[in-house]
XYZ file of C-alpha atoms in Angstrom:
598
model
C 85.997 79.139 -76.805
C 82.826 80.886 -75.644
C 81.711 79.950 -72.168
C 78.063 79.480 -73.096
C 78.481 78.118 -76.610
C 77.717 74.369 -76.465
C 79.063 73.502 -79.947
C 82.452 74.926 -79.042
C 82.591 72.642 -75.988
C 81.615 69.647 -78.104
C 84.116 70.434 -80.846
C 87.148 69.122 -78.945
C 85.257 65.934 -78.048
C 84.079 65.279 -81.596
C 87.494 66.030 -83.080
C 88.956 62.727 -81.883
C 88.038 59.072 -81.546
C 87.334 57.629 -79.145
C 85.694 60.685 -77.634
C 87.452 60.181 -74.286
C 89.941 57.883 -72.632
C 88.305 54.989 -70.749
C 88.479 55.424 -67.002
C 87.565 52.955 -64.254
C 84.123 53.452 -62.768
C 84.322 54.170 -59.023
C 81.101 53.949 -57.023
C 80.954 56.249 -53.977
C 78.418 55.598 -51.227
C 76.344 58.709 -50.514
C 75.456 60.179 -47.161
C 71.824 60.796 -46.258
C 70.913 64.121 -44.690
C 67.262 64.512 -43.837
C 65.540 64.260 -47.204
C 68.654 64.310 -49.404
C 71.282 61.877 -50.575
C 74.455 63.955 -50.388
C 78.205 63.742 -50.895
C 80.895 66.281 -50.097
C 82.768 67.531 -53.144
C 86.297 66.321 -52.205
C 85.312 62.631 -52.499
C 84.441 62.703 -56.168
C 86.967 65.444 -56.977
C 89.809 63.270 -55.692
C 88.506 60.304 -57.714
C 88.571 62.460 -60.853
C 92.090 63.722 -60.072
C 93.230 60.130 -59.590
C 91.972 59.156 -63.053
C 88.661 57.525 -62.185
C 85.045 58.155 -63.094
C 82.948 58.813 -59.972
C 79.399 57.494 -59.678
C 77.336 58.220 -56.583
C 75.540 55.248 -55.008
C 72.416 56.341 -53.076
C 71.585 54.536 -49.805
C 69.144 52.037 -51.315
C 68.895 48.577 -49.750
C 67.109 46.954 -52.700
C 69.178 43.863 -53.550
C 68.379 43.984 -57.276
C 69.543 47.592 -57.451
C 72.728 46.819 -55.509
C 73.662 43.812 -57.639
C 72.950 45.733 -60.852
C 75.158 48.610 -59.702
C 78.007 46.328 -58.651
C 77.976 44.626 -62.069
C 79.022 47.968 -63.580
C 81.609 49.089 -61.029
C 85.393 48.719 -61.170
C 86.003 50.051 -57.667
C 84.092 51.020 -54.533
C 84.702 54.000 -52.244
C 82.942 53.809 -48.873
C 82.539 57.382 -47.649
C 82.430 58.817 -44.137
C 79.403 59.932 -42.143
C 77.261 59.192 -39.120
C 77.632 56.341 -36.627
C 76.452 52.769 -37.071
C 73.473 51.578 -35.097
C 75.052 49.233 -32.501
C 72.190 46.757 -32.949
C 73.996 45.568 -36.097
C 76.678 44.284 -33.725
C 74.131 42.839 -31.303
C 74.850 45.612 -28.757
C 72.823 48.221 -26.894
C 73.703 51.915 -27.453
C 76.450 53.375 -25.260
C 75.736 56.737 -23.561
C 78.147 58.620 -25.837
C 76.949 57.080 -29.096
C 76.561 59.803 -31.716
C 73.824 60.286 -34.275
C 73.119 57.181 -36.323
C 71.987 57.092 -39.947
C 69.522 54.268 -40.364
C 69.058 54.853 -44.115
C 72.712 54.024 -44.790
C 73.451 51.052 -42.569
C 71.818 48.086 -44.317
C 72.440 49.461 -47.800
C 76.169 49.885 -47.216
C 76.622 46.591 -45.398
C 75.000 44.769 -48.314
C 76.995 46.735 -50.900
C 80.243 45.971 -49.093
C 79.684 42.258 -48.589
C 78.512 41.723 -52.169
C 81.394 43.800 -53.559
C 83.797 41.710 -51.481
C 82.296 38.519 -52.942
C 82.925 39.904 -56.435
C 86.579 40.837 -55.735
C 85.866 44.536 -56.387
C 88.645 46.808 -55.049
C 87.356 48.675 -51.979
C 88.625 51.765 -50.161
C 86.897 52.752 -46.909
C 87.243 56.205 -45.338
C 86.366 56.805 -41.643
C 82.829 55.368 -41.412
C 83.767 53.478 -44.583
C 86.562 51.667 -42.746
C 84.077 50.854 -40.006
C 81.702 49.570 -42.688
C 84.394 47.127 -43.829
C 84.750 45.821 -40.293
C 80.999 45.580 -39.686
C 80.333 43.829 -43.008
C 83.298 41.453 -42.838
C 83.239 40.115 -39.278
C 85.265 42.750 -37.436
C 84.078 44.958 -34.566
C 83.557 48.693 -34.091
C 83.733 50.434 -30.712
C 80.814 52.805 -30.212
C 82.921 55.488 -28.518
C 86.681 55.713 -27.951
C 86.858 59.049 -26.093
C 87.326 57.564 -22.611
C 90.247 55.345 -23.583
C 91.942 57.780 -25.985
C 94.726 60.091 -24.873
C 94.491 62.284 -27.963
C 91.575 64.092 -29.542
C 90.041 62.274 -32.517
C 87.315 64.787 -33.342
C 89.157 67.906 -34.370
C 87.888 71.487 -34.226
C 90.159 72.725 -37.013
C 89.316 72.716 -40.707
C 89.093 69.272 -42.315
C 92.131 70.009 -44.441
C 94.327 70.567 -41.371
C 96.226 67.524 -40.001
C 95.935 67.335 -36.219
C 97.757 64.154 -35.163
C 100.196 61.555 -36.450
C 99.855 57.901 -37.373
C 102.539 55.235 -37.646
C 102.397 52.880 -40.639
C 103.571 49.267 -40.505
C 106.577 48.817 -42.827
C 105.449 45.627 -44.611
C 102.080 46.950 -45.734
C 100.356 48.235 -48.846
C 99.940 51.541 -47.047
C 103.708 51.739 -46.551
C 104.171 51.238 -50.297
C 101.718 54.043 -50.985
C 103.504 56.419 -48.599
C 107.040 55.185 -49.325
C 108.130 58.703 -50.284
C 107.528 59.794 -46.682
C 110.291 57.537 -45.350
C 113.731 59.140 -44.870
C 116.272 57.912 -47.433
C 118.557 56.277 -44.872
C 115.760 54.761 -42.786
C 115.884 51.101 -41.798
C 113.508 48.842 -43.767
C 111.743 47.857 -40.537
C 111.210 51.449 -39.438
C 107.616 52.674 -39.388
C 106.581 55.575 -41.599
C 105.033 58.509 -39.740
C 102.497 60.748 -41.461
C 100.107 63.465 -40.265
C 96.365 63.170 -40.704
C 93.069 64.821 -39.859
C 90.631 63.151 -37.452
C 86.821 63.393 -37.293
C 85.377 60.420 -35.445
C 84.519 58.854 -32.106
C 83.544 55.396 -33.306
C 86.500 53.285 -34.442
C 87.444 49.746 -35.414
C 88.766 47.925 -32.351
C 88.967 44.455 -33.912
C 89.539 44.174 -37.669
C 88.633 40.474 -37.744
C 90.424 37.692 -39.602
C 90.070 39.259 -43.046
C 92.087 42.364 -42.131
C 95.248 43.323 -40.332
C 96.065 46.625 -38.682
C 98.537 48.669 -40.737
C 98.521 52.045 -38.968
C 97.852 53.312 -35.459
C 97.613 56.654 -33.683
C 99.949 57.401 -30.738
C 97.201 56.308 -28.335
C 96.861 52.923 -30.053
C 93.656 53.713 -31.949
C 93.500 51.711 -35.175
C 93.934 54.146 -38.052
C 94.223 51.807 -41.048
C 93.700 48.187 -42.022
C 94.173 46.116 -45.147
C 93.242 42.671 -46.462
C 94.995 39.600 -45.065
C 93.803 37.743 -48.188
C 95.968 39.616 -50.702
C 92.962 41.509 -52.032
C 92.797 45.212 -52.959
C 90.840 46.256 -49.869
C 92.047 49.093 -47.668
C 90.502 51.270 -44.955
C 91.726 54.423 -43.224
C 90.195 56.205 -40.257
C 91.185 59.690 -41.379
C 89.760 61.744 -44.282
C 92.263 61.801 -47.186
C 89.749 63.456 -49.498
C 90.561 66.747 -47.692
C 94.351 66.302 -47.687
C 95.030 67.267 -51.306
C 98.208 65.668 -52.731
C 98.918 63.547 -49.657
C 95.400 62.176 -49.685
C 95.407 61.776 -53.460
C 97.940 58.942 -53.119
C 95.231 56.694 -51.687
C 92.745 57.563 -54.412
C 95.366 56.781 -57.044
C 95.865 53.388 -55.407
C 92.112 52.690 -55.647
C 91.876 53.797 -59.262
C 94.895 51.721 -60.286
C 93.440 48.632 -58.604
C 90.085 49.356 -60.256
C 91.831 49.511 -63.627
C 93.381 46.110 -62.954
C 89.992 44.702 -61.915
C 88.385 46.075 -65.064
C 91.039 44.384 -67.198
C 90.541 41.077 -65.350
C 86.792 41.247 -66.011
C 87.390 41.882 -69.704
C 89.733 38.905 -69.926
C 87.230 36.606 -68.236
C 84.567 37.739 -70.699
C 86.744 36.545 -73.591
C 88.738 33.662 -72.096
C 87.257 30.290 -71.177
C 88.181 29.621 -67.539
C 88.299 25.998 -66.378
C 89.159 24.612 -62.938
C 90.264 21.051 -63.694
C 89.620 19.451 -60.317
C 87.171 19.852 -57.450
C 85.666 17.329 -55.042
C 82.349 19.090 -54.444
C 80.347 15.869 -55.090
C 81.692 14.533 -51.775
C 79.219 16.904 -50.117
C 76.160 15.716 -52.039
C 75.122 13.387 -49.179
C 74.713 16.510 -47.000
C 71.958 17.819 -49.260
C 73.918 20.762 -50.639
C 72.182 23.453 -52.696
C 74.234 24.225 -55.796
C 71.890 27.063 -56.751
C 72.441 28.825 -53.408
C 75.524 30.407 -51.900
C 75.929 27.321 -49.749
C 78.515 27.773 -46.956
C 79.195 24.025 -46.858
C 80.820 23.968 -50.298
C 83.457 26.035 -52.090
C 81.955 25.700 -55.571
C 78.362 26.661 -56.376
C 76.560 28.831 -58.918
C 76.908 31.984 -56.804
C 80.630 31.544 -56.243
C 81.345 30.592 -59.846
C 79.453 33.679 -60.999
C 81.170 36.002 -58.520
C 84.584 34.677 -59.565
C 83.637 34.689 -63.278
C 84.642 31.029 -63.443
C 83.101 29.405 -66.509
C 83.596 25.729 -65.850
C 84.696 23.194 -63.285
C 85.631 19.531 -63.452
C 83.779 17.632 -60.735
C 85.485 14.407 -59.771
C 83.786 11.370 -58.335
C 86.339 10.749 -55.594
C 86.720 7.203 -54.279
C 88.805 6.558 -51.148
C 91.224 3.642 -51.473
C 90.541 0.800 -49.022
C 93.433 -1.032 -47.451
C 93.862 -4.725 -48.378
C 91.813 -5.843 -45.384
C 89.026 -3.261 -45.843
C 85.831 -3.144 -47.870
C 85.099 -0.007 -49.888
C 81.556 0.181 -48.507
C 82.884 0.319 -44.941
C 85.027 3.448 -45.409
C 82.241 5.988 -44.834
C 78.513 5.915 -43.957
C 77.475 7.266 -47.374
C 79.321 4.370 -49.071
C 77.427 1.687 -47.185
C 76.066 -1.009 -49.492
C 77.761 0.480 -52.574
C 80.457 -0.863 -54.847
C 83.029 1.604 -56.235
C 81.400 1.516 -59.667
C 77.913 2.051 -58.283
C 79.103 4.935 -56.120
C 80.786 6.734 -59.059
C 77.712 6.326 -61.224
C 75.545 7.574 -58.384
C 77.651 10.736 -58.189
C 77.165 11.323 -61.904
C 73.417 10.757 -61.521
C 73.340 13.496 -58.902
C 75.389 15.895 -61.037
C 73.035 15.307 -63.971
C 70.049 16.007 -61.696
C 71.597 19.286 -60.527
C 72.275 20.300 -64.130
C 68.703 19.486 -65.115
C 67.329 21.531 -62.204
C 69.499 24.520 -63.161
C 69.491 24.111 -66.956
C 68.894 27.830 -67.456
C 72.320 28.478 -65.946
C 74.237 25.206 -66.071
C 75.157 22.487 -68.575
C 77.354 19.414 -68.857
C 80.387 19.559 -71.144
C 82.115 16.531 -72.656
C 84.332 18.214 -75.238
C 86.226 21.474 -75.706
C 83.537 22.517 -78.196
C 80.865 21.919 -75.533
C 82.756 24.172 -73.148
C 83.093 26.946 -75.704
C 79.462 26.708 -76.775
C 78.219 26.776 -73.176
C 80.228 29.942 -72.554
C 78.819 31.512 -75.706
C 75.301 30.682 -74.454
C 76.018 32.160 -71.020
C 75.947 28.786 -69.247
C 78.333 27.504 -66.603
C 79.801 24.074 -67.382
C 80.361 20.972 -65.294
C 82.842 18.413 -66.622
C 82.915 14.842 -65.262
C 85.983 12.980 -64.007
C 86.896 10.057 -61.750
C 89.495 10.262 -58.998
C 90.752 6.699 -58.463
C 90.576 3.968 -61.088
C 89.146 1.774 -58.345
C 85.802 2.747 -59.913
C 86.579 0.400 -62.830
C 86.346 -2.628 -60.515
C 88.996 -4.413 -62.610
C 86.761 -4.445 -65.692
C 88.140 -2.794 -68.834
C 84.615 -2.455 -70.241
C 83.872 0.130 -67.569
C 86.293 2.562 -69.223
C 83.992 2.713 -72.241
C 80.895 2.943 -70.056
C 82.295 5.902 -68.138
C 83.437 7.515 -71.388
C 79.870 7.186 -72.648
C 78.656 9.040 -69.559
C 81.013 11.900 -70.378
C 83.959 11.199 -68.072
C 86.908 13.189 -69.453
C 89.729 11.862 -67.277
C 90.443 9.169 -64.728
C 93.023 9.693 -61.995
C 94.617 6.252 -62.022
C 94.943 5.967 -58.230
C 94.522 7.896 -55.001
C 96.236 7.584 -51.615
C 97.121 3.905 -51.787
C 98.090 1.357 -54.419
C 95.257 -0.146 -56.430
C 95.108 -2.764 -59.195
C 96.200 -0.194 -61.817
C 99.340 1.364 -60.341
C 101.296 2.385 -57.283
C 100.408 5.568 -55.443
C 102.691 8.335 -54.197
C 101.526 7.248 -50.739
C 101.490 3.532 -51.485
C 103.682 0.514 -50.822
C 105.257 -0.140 -54.242
C 102.932 -3.070 -54.865
C 103.573 -3.301 -58.621
C 106.794 -1.368 -59.085
C 104.860 1.217 -61.130
C 101.965 0.544 -63.506
C 100.610 -3.024 -63.297
C 99.953 -5.223 -66.362
C 96.244 -4.512 -65.884
C 97.108 -0.812 -65.652
C 98.753 -0.970 -69.080
C 95.492 -2.299 -70.485
C 93.531 0.432 -68.696
C 95.697 3.166 -70.180
C 95.357 1.675 -73.675
C 91.585 1.476 -73.229
C 91.442 5.085 -71.987
C 93.389 6.145 -75.081
C 90.948 4.218 -77.271
C 87.939 5.954 -75.712
C 89.420 9.465 -75.605
C 89.681 9.581 -71.786
C 92.689 11.507 -70.487
C 95.163 9.744 -68.198
C 95.592 11.712 -64.933
C 98.743 10.967 -62.895
C 98.071 13.178 -59.875
C 98.537 10.946 -56.794
C 100.708 8.447 -58.702
C 104.131 7.228 -57.576
C 107.114 8.427 -59.613
C 107.607 5.024 -61.279
C 103.904 4.909 -62.135
C 104.229 8.386 -63.613
C 107.114 7.475 -65.897
C 105.522 4.168 -66.878
C 102.251 5.835 -67.853
C 104.132 8.513 -69.754
C 105.732 5.777 -71.880
C 102.549 3.723 -72.281
C 100.038 6.404 -73.210
C 99.658 7.335 -76.873
C 98.299 10.760 -75.911
C 99.752 13.387 -73.547
C 98.993 12.753 -69.898
C 97.721 15.283 -67.364
C 98.273 16.008 -63.700
C 94.980 17.669 -62.835
C 96.051 18.933 -59.410
C 99.778 18.645 -58.638
C 102.449 21.068 -57.426
C 106.248 21.394 -57.578
C 108.483 19.341 -55.293
C 111.311 21.857 -55.678
C 109.215 24.329 -53.686
C 107.534 21.891 -51.301
C 109.141 18.489 -50.740
C 106.083 16.244 -50.664
C 105.701 12.883 -52.463
C 102.463 14.127 -54.048
C 104.361 16.920 -55.814
C 106.230 16.587 -59.109
C 110.003 16.799 -59.433
C 111.528 19.094 -62.030
C 112.463 16.029 -64.073
C 108.848 14.854 -64.039
C 107.727 18.319 -65.144
C 110.221 18.360 -68.004
C 109.294 14.836 -69.147
C 105.614 15.693 -68.942
C 106.088 18.797 -71.082
C 108.249 16.921 -73.600
C 105.300 14.561 -74.181
C 102.881 17.494 -74.542
C 101.196 17.092 -71.164
C 100.069 19.587 -68.530
C 100.454 19.971 -64.753
C 97.862 22.078 -62.976
C 98.748 23.926 -59.789
C 96.527 22.993 -56.863
C 95.527 24.890 -53.718
C 96.001 22.249 -51.050
C 98.086 24.103 -48.458
C 100.220 21.074 -47.537
C 101.365 20.737 -51.150
C 102.227 24.448 -51.342
C 104.236 24.850 -48.138
C 105.649 22.347 -45.658
C 104.226 24.360 -42.756
C 100.794 24.508 -44.421
C 100.619 28.298 -43.974
C 99.978 28.958 -47.632
C 98.289 31.787 -49.521
C 97.507 32.719 -53.098
C 101.082 33.976 -53.384
C 102.408 30.457 -52.776
C 100.095 29.074 -55.458
C 101.457 31.643 -57.898
C 105.023 30.713 -56.885
C 104.334 27.058 -57.783
C 102.693 28.064 -61.038
C 105.637 30.262 -61.962
C 108.142 27.538 -61.097
C 106.247 25.133 -63.360
C 106.302 27.749 -66.119
C 110.048 28.199 -65.659
C 110.638 24.451 -65.973
C 107.965 23.481 -68.526
C 106.984 26.640 -70.373
C 103.691 28.530 -70.456
C 102.049 25.876 -72.690
C 101.978 23.163 -70.011
C 100.406 24.721 -66.897
C 96.982 25.448 -65.453
C 94.790 25.473 -62.335
C 93.169 22.504 -60.567
C 92.026 23.918 -57.229
C 90.988 20.742 -55.361
C 88.170 22.803 -53.848
C 86.059 20.762 -51.427
C 88.903 18.263 -51.258
C 90.859 20.416 -48.753
C 91.994 22.844 -51.464
C 91.733 26.585 -50.809
C 94.104 29.219 -49.447
C 93.895 32.855 -48.378
C 93.102 34.901 -51.463
C 91.861 31.884 -53.419
C 89.659 30.177 -50.866
C 86.684 29.314 -53.080
C 85.429 29.702 -56.639
C 84.403 33.340 -56.059
C 88.081 34.276 -55.798
C 89.114 32.921 -59.202
C 89.058 36.503 -60.459
C 91.465 37.520 -57.707
C 93.938 35.000 -59.112
C 93.677 36.637 -62.529
C 94.184 40.060 -60.967
C 97.434 38.831 -59.435
C 98.548 37.462 -62.804
C 97.876 40.832 -64.417
C 99.945 42.594 -61.760
C 102.782 40.290 -62.775
C 102.342 41.399 -66.400
C 101.005 38.129 -67.778
C 99.356 38.731 -71.147
C 95.812 37.821 -72.115
C 97.228 34.988 -74.219
C 99.188 33.652 -71.227
C 96.126 33.847 -68.998
C 94.027 32.063 -71.615
C 96.506 29.159 -71.550
C 96.707 29.066 -67.745
C 92.942 29.154 -67.284
C 92.336 26.045 -69.379
C 93.635 26.634 -72.891
C 96.494 24.178 -72.411
C 94.140 21.587 -70.944
C 91.745 21.893 -73.890
C 94.623 21.167 -76.260
C 95.353 17.884 -74.464
C 91.654 17.034 -74.281
C 91.311 17.584 -78.028
C 94.325 15.364 -78.718
C 92.896 12.584 -76.555
C 89.487 12.790 -78.186
C 90.950 12.928 -81.714
C 92.723 9.618 -81.099
C 89.334 8.133 -80.154
C 87.879 9.311 -83.468
C 90.802 7.865 -85.451
C 90.653 4.505 -83.732
């Protein structure tokens, strides 16, 4: 091959198809030196060696540019460089503050926070680790020289390690550097590696989203990683200069970026449906569904960030005790009957959809959901949580069906006139005679019967009464967390035998008895349900805005993180399609077909 003969260089590319193997796209934040955006060679060289495609991100704070760039990225590398202006932390400059780089600060803080919202894997190096802390509620010390007993700004070449760090054993970093641990070492023993050091600012408080995973001998924080089971990692040293040892970290980033890319592809093809949220409870507060509203866990921003296509919004009605009036249970219920309140919720949902009709639509059927996705619209599906809304009138089942209600949860926390609740007093010994009529009427109108919140006897009764499979829109496994709201293995098996589905929910108290739950506990419940019922009978009903939400899956923006975890566990695209709503759509279609036949 001739060095300066272009056709000979192209020949090898053209001789195969595709022309090159696909590689994850890794954005690298650029430094700014005087009049130039610049980046030292080792950053992008290590990305290439690790199997990624490097793209340099200039320090531009234009939000449209940043969002457009992030839409294309599979991973983000935050590079090193000058100090942060302490005004970003609300502080005045310390005497030993180094040179700041005003062109980078806002641009990188915006890039980082918006990448975090989108679940993009992030790796921060030196200043990049400090960027993670600054953008995500941690704190950076302006100068550590007075409190440090070792030198953190070395005079030797960048490729020369000058001090050691100790890595926490139960960390992602320990997994990456597992080969550094002696063969006979205790599992709790820290791994010790040698690193370079070129800084005087440093993270001194990682904040709640991170935990410290490596320290220098003087206690300086040298690495941190996500407490939310996300692929986010920061190191204070410069691995881009450390050849093979440093390459391990770049390989981690590229592998996580590959997983993220695959999750994005799946969400492009698969219809994702969260079958239960209580966001309408917050309507009286004047929420803004078109904004990233901190008061709610589901809005257009969060659904878009998490690539969540559709959500079932339930009109939740609290159950009054026998001596209470419904209208007295909360100020926003004053003067309202249960039926009027539920209809008012649906009026408000319809108004929101009308206001945002360029981005949002109602869905009553599986075909509506699929068509909305094809048109690029997010879907809202209507449901009722607590048959109290019927006000003991069977005709209201048909009226709610006409409005588009897809399921009714027969009861909530307390017995009603339809059935006994898991937290009730065994008023009827299961489903009441009126409840039998309600279930038959729901079958006739194509409305799914939801047994979340129901007592065991009510569950089995409804299973026998209903002509179509029943659903549990947001229920977990009692074998893993002994709570009356959770389903026993026998209930799961009986549900599956009748073709029904049980959707894992994110309420911490239903995931763990101590309430200290995370996304890993939600996956454990899902996998137990799969073991008992099979992959065709499970799904996700978050209960967002009804106290649902755990670390790693705390709002709708983190739906994609859940998919990334499923991919790490080697679930197939077909499995993920079923989990993210495919099974539910099957039951919905069966219920609505019976309506057509009758």
